[in-house]
Tab-separated table of C-alpha atoms in Angstrom:
chain	number	residue	atom	x	y	z
D	1	MET	CA	28.127	48.207	93.982
D	2	GLU	CA	25.876	50.948	93.159
D	3	ILE	CA	23.161	49.419	90.834
D	4	PHE	CA	23.027	46.764	92.191
D	5	LEU	CA	21.746	47.709	95.536
D	6	SER	CA	18.982	49.854	93.397
D	7	ILE	CA	17.509	47.089	91.323
D	8	SER	CA	17.552	45.393	94.136
D	9	ALA	CA	16.008	47.901	96.359
D	10	PHE	CA	13.802	48.357	93.361
D	11	ILE	CA	13.119	45.073	92.885
D	12	ILE	CA	11.570	44.445	95.876
D	13	ALA	CA	9.602	47.958	96.205
D	14	ALA	CA	8.159	47.751	92.722
D	15	ALA	CA	7.309	43.427	93.441
D	16	GLY	CA	5.440	44.947	97.092
D	17	PHE	CA	3.159	48.588	94.693
D	18	LEU	CA	2.295	45.075	91.830
D	19	TYR	CA	1.297	42.839	94.406
D	20	GLY	CA	-0.635	45.691	96.370
D	21	THR	CA	-2.418	47.113	93.464
D	22	PHE	CA	-3.471	43.406	92.084
D	23	ARG	CA	-4.817	42.973	95.034
D	24	LEU	CA	-6.535	46.331	96.327
D	25	PHE	CA	-6.882	48.632	93.234
D	26	LYS	CA	-11.144	47.645	92.554
D	27	LYS	CA	-14.179	48.370	93.829
D	28	GLY	CA	-14.777	48.452	97.296
D	29	LYS	CA	-11.666	47.994	98.929
D	30	PRO	CA	-10.738	50.682	101.197
D	31	LEU	CA	-9.230	53.681	99.970
D	32	TYR	CA	-6.016	54.534	102.929
D	33	PHE	CA	-4.979	51.109	101.929
D	34	GLN	CA	-4.386	52.151	99.099
D	35	ILE	CA	-2.665	55.154	99.611
D	36	LEU	CA	-0.786	52.908	100.913
D	37	ILE	CA	-0.113	51.253	98.024
D	38	CYS	CA	1.124	55.484	96.392
D	39	ALA	CA	4.022	55.790	98.785
D	40	VAL	CA	5.260	51.822	98.691
D	41	GLY	CA	5.078	53.175	94.348
D	42	CYS	CA	6.542	56.316	95.536
D	43	TYR	CA	9.645	54.338	97.056
D	44	ALA	CA	9.819	51.912	94.206
D	45	ILE	CA	10.052	54.845	91.346
D	46	GLU	CA	13.334	56.801	93.521
D	47	GLU	CA	15.301	53.892	93.662
D	48	LEU	CA	14.544	52.999	89.437
D	49	PHE	CA	14.956	57.269	89.259
D	50	SER	CA	18.490	55.335	90.974
D	51	ILE	CA	19.001	52.798	88.693
D	52	ILE	CA	18.164	55.717	85.355
D	53	THR	CA	21.173	58.393	86.968
D	54	ILE	CA	24.114	55.854	87.201
D	55	VAL	CA	23.454	54.204	84.218
D	56	CYS	CA	23.306	57.451	82.465
D	57	GLY	CA	26.531	58.752	83.729
D	58	GLY	CA	24.909	60.686	86.721
D	59	TYR	CA	25.579	63.887	88.174
D	60	GLU	CA	27.898	66.327	89.721
D	61	GLU	CA	25.605	67.536	92.470
D	62	PRO	CA	24.372	64.268	95.347
D	63	ILE	CA	20.354	65.537	95.650
D	64	THR	CA	18.930	63.938	91.552
D	65	VAL	CA	15.364	65.015	91.298
D	66	GLY	CA	14.540	61.445	92.298
D	67	MET	CA	14.817	62.104	96.311
D	68	LEU	CA	11.277	63.957	95.926
D	69	GLY	CA	10.029	59.752	95.953
D	70	ILE	CA	10.618	60.103	99.527
D	71	PHE	CA	8.817	63.135	99.833
D	72	GLY	CA	5.938	61.268	97.850
D	73	LEU	CA	6.283	58.324	100.205
D	74	ASP	CA	5.928	60.187	103.424
D	75	LEU	CA	3.081	62.567	101.643
D	76	PHE	CA	1.024	59.203	101.167
D	77	LEU	CA	2.458	58.728	104.509
D	78	PHE	CA	0.693	61.408	106.007
D	79	SER	CA	-2.489	61.423	103.530
D	80	ALA	CA	-3.333	57.921	104.659
D	81	ASN	CA	-3.758	58.646	108.244
D	82	TYR	CA	-4.382	62.463	109.082
D	83	GLY	CA	-6.710	62.577	106.338
D	84	GLN	CA	-8.214	59.335	105.832
D	85	LEU	CA	-7.773	57.337	109.052
D	86	ASP	CA	-7.762	60.062	111.824
D	87	LYS	CA	-11.490	61.433	112.399
D	88	ILE	CA	-12.482	57.963	111.664
D	89	VAL	CA	-10.577	56.710	114.653
D	90	ASP	CA	-9.392	59.792	116.465
D	91	ASP	CA	-12.686	61.115	119.077
D	92	GLY	CA	-10.470	62.983	121.283
D	93	LYS	CA	-10.844	62.143	124.326
D	94	ASP	CA	-7.499	59.510	124.403
D	95	LYS	CA	-4.600	62.621	125.509
D	96	ARG	CA	-2.646	60.129	126.992
D	97	ALA	CA	-1.846	59.062	122.688
D	98	LYS	CA	-1.216	62.976	121.852
D	99	PHE	CA	0.535	63.331	124.088
D	100	LEU	CA	2.769	60.716	123.711
D	101	ALA	CA	2.487	60.861	120.303
D	102	LEU	CA	5.057	63.474	119.823
D	103	VAL	CA	7.755	61.092	120.874
D	104	ALA	CA	8.058	60.123	116.818
D	105	PRO	CA	8.668	64.060	115.292
D	106	ILE	CA	10.238	64.523	118.169
D	107	ILE	CA	12.968	62.446	117.064
D	108	ILE	CA	12.895	62.936	114.023
D	109	PHE	CA	13.186	66.242	114.275
D	110	PHE	CA	16.631	65.997	116.307
D	111	ALA	CA	17.561	63.811	114.075
D	112	GLN	CA	17.822	66.099	111.018
D	113	ILE	CA	18.985	68.933	112.487
D	114	PHE	CA	22.348	66.387	113.834
D	115	PHE	CA	22.454	65.669	110.422
D	116	PHE	CA	22.556	69.160	109.015
D	117	LEU	CA	25.070	69.819	111.918
D	118	PHE	CA	27.408	67.252	111.907
D	119	GLY	CA	26.446	65.546	108.287
D	120	LYS	CA	29.985	64.861	105.903
D	121	ASN	CA	30.935	68.158	103.767
D	122	GLU	CA	28.716	68.677	101.719
D	123	SER	CA	27.478	71.626	100.651
D	124	ALA	CA	24.593	73.926	102.493
D	125	PHE	CA	22.148	73.224	99.567
D	126	THR	CA	22.277	69.365	100.167
D	127	ARG	CA	21.922	69.374	103.382
D	128	ILE	CA	19.058	72.419	103.659
D	129	THR	CA	16.916	70.499	100.345
D	130	LEU	CA	17.848	67.201	102.643
D	131	ILE	CA	15.294	68.051	105.808
D	132	LEU	CA	13.178	70.055	103.566
D	133	ILE	CA	12.814	66.214	101.787
D	134	ASN	CA	12.457	64.856	104.627
D	135	LEU	CA	9.819	67.295	106.233
D	136	PRO	CA	6.610	65.728	106.424
D	137	SER	CA	7.092	62.488	107.951
D	138	ILE	CA	7.617	63.994	111.257
D	139	PRO	CA	4.078	65.536	111.262
D	140	ALA	CA	3.035	61.151	109.426
D	141	SER	CA	4.820	59.872	112.441
D	142	TYR	CA	3.798	61.747	114.660
D	143	TYR	CA	-0.539	59.647	113.468
D	144	ASN	CA	1.526	56.753	112.967
D	145	LEU	CA	2.406	56.165	116.530
D	146	LYS	CA	-1.180	58.111	117.834
D	147	HIS	CA	-2.910	55.640	116.124
D	148	LEU	CA	-0.828	52.566	117.073
D	149	LEU	CA	-1.489	54.150	121.390
D	150	LEU	CA	-4.410	55.018	120.354
D	151	LYS	CA	-7.631	52.130	122.236
D	152	ASN	CA	-9.114	50.209	119.682
D	153	ASP	CA	-12.099	51.231	118.223
D	154	ASP	CA	-15.406	49.015	118.322
D	155	LEU	CA	-15.274	48.826	114.831
D	156	GLY	CA	-11.445	47.797	114.201
D	157	PHE	CA	-9.817	50.387	111.932
D	158	LEU	CA	-6.546	50.451	114.990
D	159	LYS	CA	-6.377	47.143	115.120
D	160	ALA	CA	-7.051	46.343	110.210
D	161	THR	CA	-4.641	49.487	110.709
D	162	ARG	CA	-1.768	49.219	113.728
D	163	TRP	CA	0.964	46.490	110.943
D	164	CYS	CA	0.497	49.243	108.921
D	165	ASN	CA	1.890	51.623	111.720
D	166	ILE	CA	4.172	49.415	112.675
D	167	MET	CA	6.228	48.968	109.554
D	168	ALA	CA	5.405	53.220	108.833
D	169	LEU	CA	7.605	53.578	112.099
D	170	ALA	CA	9.489	51.008	111.748
D	171	TYR	CA	10.454	52.230	108.274
D	172	TYR	CA	10.792	55.823	109.299
D	173	VAL	CA	13.942	53.967	112.389
D	174	PHE	CA	15.522	52.297	109.320
D	175	SER	CA	15.875	55.066	106.679
D	176	HIS	CA	17.608	58.076	109.781
D	177	VAL	CA	19.985	54.844	110.608
D	178	PHE	CA	21.093	54.542	107.192
D	179	ILE	CA	21.256	57.733	107.290
D	180	PHE	CA	23.814	57.571	110.292
D	181	ILE	CA	25.890	54.485	108.237
D	182	TYR	CA	26.108	56.380	105.340
D	183	GLU	CA	27.646	59.592	107.726
D	184	ILE	CA	30.109	56.910	108.749
D	185	GLY	CA	30.839	55.674	105.315
D	186	ASN	CA	31.821	51.848	105.947
D	187	PRO	CA	30.756	50.531	102.428
D	188	LEU	CA	29.717	46.580	103.888
D	189	ALA	CA	27.442	48.617	106.702
D	190	ILE	CA	25.828	50.942	104.154
D	191	SER	CA	24.554	48.102	101.649
D	192	LEU	CA	23.574	45.799	104.665
D	193	ALA	CA	21.585	49.703	105.723
D	194	SER	CA	19.653	50.591	102.373
D	195	VAL	CA	18.528	46.467	101.579
D	196	MET	CA	17.672	47.240	104.618
D	197	ASN	CA	15.823	50.361	103.741
D	198	VAL	CA	13.463	48.311	101.715
D	199	ILE	CA	12.457	45.824	104.048
D	200	PRO	CA	9.836	47.060	105.919
D	201	ILE	CA	8.610	49.208	102.650
D	202	LEU	CA	7.510	45.372	101.326
D	203	GLY	CA	6.466	45.105	105.051
D	204	LEU	CA	3.941	47.929	104.337
D	205	SER	CA	2.577	46.420	100.768
D	206	ILE	CA	1.951	43.146	102.957
D	207	ALA	CA	0.825	45.513	106.049
D	208	ALA	CA	-1.209	47.012	103.682
D	209	THR	CA	-3.032	44.065	102.002
D	210	LYS	CA	-4.151	42.169	105.004
D	211	GLY	CA	-4.593	45.095	107.152
D	212	ALA	CA	-7.691	45.470	103.669
D	213	ASP	CA	-9.015	41.821	104.278
D	214	LEU	CA	-9.230	42.253	108.528
D	215	TRP	CA	-11.335	45.652	107.764
D	216	ALA	CA	-14.193	44.241	105.280
D	217	THR	CA	-14.534	41.928	108.490
J	1	MET	CA	15.084	86.927	63.887
J	2	GLY	CA	13.952	87.288	67.069
J	3	ASN	CA	12.329	85.284	70.498
J	4	LEU	CA	12.204	81.765	68.271
J	5	ASN	CA	9.944	80.783	71.525
J	6	LEU	CA	7.950	83.854	70.947
J	7	ILE	CA	6.645	84.234	67.042
J	8	LEU	CA	6.050	80.185	67.563
J	9	PHE	CA	3.565	80.480	70.567
J	10	ILE	CA	1.685	83.731	68.138
J	11	SER	CA	1.410	81.122	65.333
J	12	ILE	CA	0.285	78.558	67.095
J	13	VAL	CA	-2.317	80.722	69.964
J	14	ALA	CA	-3.659	83.254	67.321
J	15	PRO	CA	-5.317	80.468	64.910
J	16	LEU	CA	-6.724	78.303	67.848
J	17	GLY	CA	-7.649	81.396	69.655
J	18	MET	CA	-10.354	81.999	67.432
J	19	MET	CA	-11.400	79.208	67.752
J	20	LEU	CA	-12.917	80.349	71.260
J	21	PHE	CA	-15.115	81.784	69.619
J	22	VAL	CA	-17.054	79.098	67.907
J	23	TYR	CA	-16.894	76.948	69.756
J	24	LYS	CA	-19.219	76.966	73.183
J	25	GLY	CA	-19.137	74.490	75.689
J	26	LYS	CA	-16.731	71.997	77.646
J	27	THR	CA	-14.722	72.051	73.506
J	28	ARG	CA	-14.158	75.606	74.937
J	29	THR	CA	-13.260	74.491	77.757
J	30	SER	CA	-10.632	72.097	76.837
J	31	LEU	CA	-9.316	74.563	73.877
J	32	LEU	CA	-8.897	77.125	76.526
J	33	PHE	CA	-6.691	74.924	78.579
J	34	LEU	CA	-4.671	73.160	75.737
J	35	LEU	CA	-4.229	78.049	75.426
J	36	VAL	CA	-3.393	77.449	78.839
J	37	GLY	CA	-0.098	74.754	78.360
J	38	ILE	CA	1.192	76.898	75.531
J	39	ALA	CA	1.514	79.140	77.242
J	40	VAL	CA	2.769	77.830	80.664
J	41	CYS	CA	5.830	76.013	78.029
J	42	LEU	CA	6.667	80.038	77.046
J	43	PHE	CA	6.396	81.259	80.345
J	44	CYS	CA	8.797	78.240	81.567
J	45	GLY	CA	11.391	78.318	78.647
J	46	GLU	CA	11.331	82.356	79.439
J	47	LEU	CA	12.851	80.568	83.069
J	48	ASN	CA	14.167	77.757	82.891
J	49	THR	CA	17.212	80.616	80.366
J	50	ALA	CA	17.014	82.860	82.538
J	51	LEU	CA	17.264	80.558	86.117
J	52	TYR	CA	20.026	78.605	83.918
J	53	GLN	CA	22.354	81.368	83.045
J	54	ALA	CA	21.375	82.641	86.431
J	55	MET	CA	22.337	78.922	88.418
J	56	SER	CA	26.566	76.639	87.900
J	57	PHE	CA	24.708	73.719	87.658
J	58	SER	CA	25.837	71.867	83.542
J	59	ARG	CA	22.951	71.444	81.401
J	60	LYS	CA	22.132	67.746	81.852
J	61	TYR	CA	21.502	68.328	85.610
J	62	TYR	CA	19.012	70.998	85.443
J	63	THR	CA	17.573	70.225	82.888
J	64	VAL	CA	16.686	66.547	84.249
J	65	ASN	CA	16.525	67.754	87.430
J	66	ILE	CA	15.682	71.607	88.164
J	67	ALA	CA	13.524	72.048	85.213
J	68	PRO	CA	10.830	69.132	85.794
J	69	LEU	CA	10.603	71.488	88.874
J	70	PHE	CA	9.271	74.339	87.590
J	71	GLU	CA	7.654	73.000	84.938
J	72	GLU	CA	5.425	70.790	86.579
J	73	PHE	CA	4.245	72.883	89.749
J	74	PHE	CA	3.383	76.012	87.009
J	75	LYS	CA	1.490	73.353	84.977
J	76	ALA	CA	-0.217	72.271	87.892
J	77	LEU	CA	-1.186	75.824	88.763
J	78	PRO	CA	-4.118	76.764	86.687
J	79	ILE	CA	-5.768	73.003	87.287
J	80	ILE	CA	-6.076	73.253	91.000
J	81	VAL	CA	-6.842	77.307	89.989
J	82	TYR	CA	-9.653	76.374	87.730
J	83	ALA	CA	-10.701	73.163	90.541
J	84	PHE	CA	-10.938	75.716	93.524
J	85	ALA	CA	-13.271	78.445	92.011
J	86	TYR	CA	-15.659	76.372	89.549
J	87	LYS	CA	-15.457	73.485	91.194
J	88	PRO	CA	-16.248	71.233	88.571
J	89	GLU	CA	-17.216	67.760	87.473
J	90	ARG	CA	-14.487	64.874	87.675
J	91	GLN	CA	-14.601	64.516	83.349
J	92	LYS	CA	-14.664	68.127	82.833
J	93	LEU	CA	-11.099	67.999	85.419
J	94	LEU	CA	-9.559	65.954	84.356
J	95	GLU	CA	-9.746	66.578	80.239
J	96	SER	CA	-8.710	69.546	80.686
J	97	SER	CA	-5.939	68.742	82.805
J	98	VAL	CA	-4.458	66.471	80.103
J	99	SER	CA	-4.875	69.615	77.791
J	100	VAL	CA	-3.081	71.601	79.932
J	101	GLY	CA	-0.056	68.737	79.568
J	102	VAL	CA	-0.036	67.924	75.942
J	103	GLY	CA	-0.850	72.465	74.894
J	104	PHE	CA	2.309	72.708	76.840
J	105	ALA	CA	3.667	69.805	74.639
J	106	ILE	CA	2.768	71.333	71.338
J	107	LEU	CA	5.106	74.455	71.907
J	108	GLU	CA	7.557	72.429	73.416
J	109	ASN	CA	8.149	70.064	70.288
J	110	ALA	CA	7.712	73.339	68.123
J	111	PHE	CA	10.681	74.655	69.511
J	112	ILE	CA	12.873	72.360	70.114
J	113	LEU	CA	11.937	70.394	66.210
J	114	SER	CA	12.599	74.104	64.888
J	115	LYS	CA	16.076	74.344	66.879
J	116	SER	CA	17.026	70.866	64.919
J	117	VAL	CA	16.969	72.282	61.609
J	118	ASP	CA	19.832	70.070	60.368
J	119	SER	CA	18.506	66.835	61.896
J	120	VAL	CA	15.439	67.543	62.357
J	121	SER	CA	12.984	63.891	60.910
J	122	VAL	CA	9.448	62.621	60.089
J	123	PHE	CA	10.579	59.693	62.321
J	124	LEU	CA	11.985	62.467	65.348
J	125	ALA	CA	8.474	64.927	65.222
J	126	LEU	CA	6.880	61.380	65.549
J	127	VAL	CA	8.234	60.587	68.493
J	128	ARG	CA	8.512	63.633	70.209
J	129	GLY	CA	4.781	64.214	69.204
J	130	PHE	CA	3.819	61.066	70.377
J	131	GLY	CA	6.117	60.551	73.313
J	132	ALA	CA	6.468	64.035	75.005
J	133	GLY	CA	2.680	64.797	73.965
J	134	MET	CA	1.987	61.837	76.108
J	135	MET	CA	4.476	62.113	78.868
J	136	HIS	CA	3.100	65.724	79.640
J	137	GLY	CA	-0.272	64.935	79.646
J	138	ILE	CA	0.110	61.701	81.891
J	139	CYS	CA	2.203	64.720	84.271
J	140	THR	CA	-0.886	66.466	84.990
J	141	LEU	CA	-3.581	64.172	84.418
J	142	ALA	CA	-2.199	62.357	87.418
J	143	VAL	CA	-2.197	65.915	89.099
J	144	GLY	CA	-5.541	66.267	87.763
J	145	PHE	CA	-6.192	62.766	89.859
J	146	GLY	CA	-5.465	64.369	92.911
J	147	ILE	CA	-7.225	67.523	93.020
J	148	MET	CA	-10.440	65.559	91.846
J	149	PHE	CA	-10.483	65.500	96.725
J	150	ILE	CA	-10.575	68.697	96.613
J	151	ASN	CA	-14.885	69.089	97.226
J	152	THR	CA	-15.077	65.533	98.919
J	153	LYS	CA	-11.834	64.680	101.039
J	154	LYS	CA	-10.254	68.380	101.415
J	155	LYS	CA	-7.540	66.806	103.622
J	156	LEU	CA	-6.140	64.253	101.304
J	157	PHE	CA	-6.552	67.562	98.584
J	158	TYR	CA	-3.330	68.906	99.723
J	159	SER	CA	-0.860	66.050	100.375
J	160	GLY	CA	-2.419	63.399	98.012
J	161	THR	CA	-2.163	66.390	95.340
J	162	ALA	CA	1.658	67.457	96.325
J	163	ALA	CA	2.278	63.537	96.625
J	164	LEU	CA	1.929	62.821	92.626
J	165	LEU	CA	2.823	65.930	91.885
J	166	SER	CA	6.036	64.768	93.111
J	167	VAL	CA	5.582	61.768	91.146
J	168	ALA	CA	5.339	63.934	87.885
J	169	VAL	CA	7.818	65.902	87.998
J	170	MET	CA	9.991	62.098	88.589
J	171	TYR	CA	8.295	60.937	86.255
J	172	HIS	CA	9.205	63.871	83.892
J	173	ALA	CA	12.962	64.223	85.146
J	174	THR	CA	12.997	60.406	83.896
J	175	TYR	CA	11.456	60.856	80.535
J	176	ASN	CA	14.433	63.969	79.975
J	177	SER	CA	16.887	61.901	81.060
J	178	LEU	CA	16.645	58.456	79.459
J	179	VAL	CA	16.420	60.827	75.954
J	180	GLN	CA	19.869	62.528	76.567
J	181	SER	CA	21.348	59.235	77.366
J	182	PRO	CA	22.025	56.540	74.746
J	183	TYR	CA	19.063	54.697	75.415
J	184	GLN	CA	17.221	57.760	74.403
J	185	ASN	CA	14.255	55.404	72.171
J	186	VAL	CA	13.675	53.400	75.869
J	187	GLY	CA	13.133	56.828	77.328
J	188	PHE	CA	10.325	57.704	73.639
J	189	LEU	CA	8.959	54.221	74.027
J	190	LEU	CA	7.861	54.618	77.690
J	191	PRO	CA	5.612	57.016	77.356
J	192	LEU	CA	3.635	55.616	75.115
J	193	SER	CA	4.307	51.755	77.613
J	194	THR	CA	2.787	54.503	80.371
J	195	PHE	CA	-0.222	56.807	78.529
J	196	VAL	CA	-2.406	53.593	76.720
J	197	PRO	CA	-2.379	51.520	79.709
J	198	LEU	CA	-3.334	54.314	81.567
J	199	ILE	CA	-5.639	55.611	79.872
J	200	ILE	CA	-6.892	52.175	78.769
J	201	ILE	CA	-7.463	51.390	82.132
J	202	LEU	CA	-9.179	55.199	83.834
J	203	ARG	CA	-11.607	54.017	80.902
J	204	LYS	CA	-12.262	50.221	82.223
J	205	LYS	CA	-13.365	52.444	85.393
J	206	ASP	CA	-15.916	54.973	84.391
J	207	ILE	CA	-13.491	57.484	85.627
J	208	LEU	CA	-12.017	59.405	82.701
């Protein structure tokens, strides 16, 4: 069952990555959206590694290097919003957006602490590694929410990136819901949650291509 | 017998090192990074031996999930130092990146093939030579690509390079996982199926 879920998730994420690559990796397309497609690619690689792990017989530890895909995804999302977009759209005047955006990283931070303290009987090595892997999502979520809360700029960059930020935040929510459902242990719920996890990833790819078209106008 | 890794290292580096006094310019830089890659492989070999003995993981788990982390990090380090200190042009940086990876693969292949004397063959040498060479080359090229932004887009450089390093680690781990499984042939084809298209695309886009 697990391999079918991983294959499904990989196919969906890979389709999003290939679609985004075909549409956006051309001359003149904004780097911001290309970085988002790289984030989608990281998720696809993570699912591919899960498939290979299962096919090759699995390992005794639940932590595998494939989880770096999630680390890479969060870093690319952070890179896009902080590195590329923030200096263009934030002139420093909107203090309200800056303050309210702290809600996202605070929620993620406390969710991570909750899982660390009350999670299943995994080893300390597993729990600490999971926290480290999800660490970049904390600053990344701040910039995603901030760019949603900022008033639209004259050049339309925030409008073009709105759905990208919504999909990124949806991914953070779904991934933490997945961890919570995993902790409960209901197999059917875990299956559904793992497929739901990939929907915002596909949405991110579509939002990036639509956003790039809007950016150009 | 002595330390085989060190013996192989000396026998490969000594003649190539002499050429550093003969070559000039870009050729010498590429050769230097090739030698750096060989040195990184020696270091990582010793480090992996020590860490594997200290940890309680199985050999399979270690070679797939732990070794690639350290190897990719130490392969990236000389390129990062070079980029920060010398701010080289794009072509030079990418060539140096690939050279580190290929140098790493040279010593790794020599060591692995010399340890498997009973089962080694020309076919295996071809497969490991091209497979591991391309795999290590792609990994360091990916990191070099991220490091390209070190001067122009500093905010992108840190997170982008770390993200690309993560991708390189997973690619390396995928290769290691497949070559130790019954699907060895898929593992050996993986670098070929990514290196060739990647180089073609980069050349077409005039990046390399």
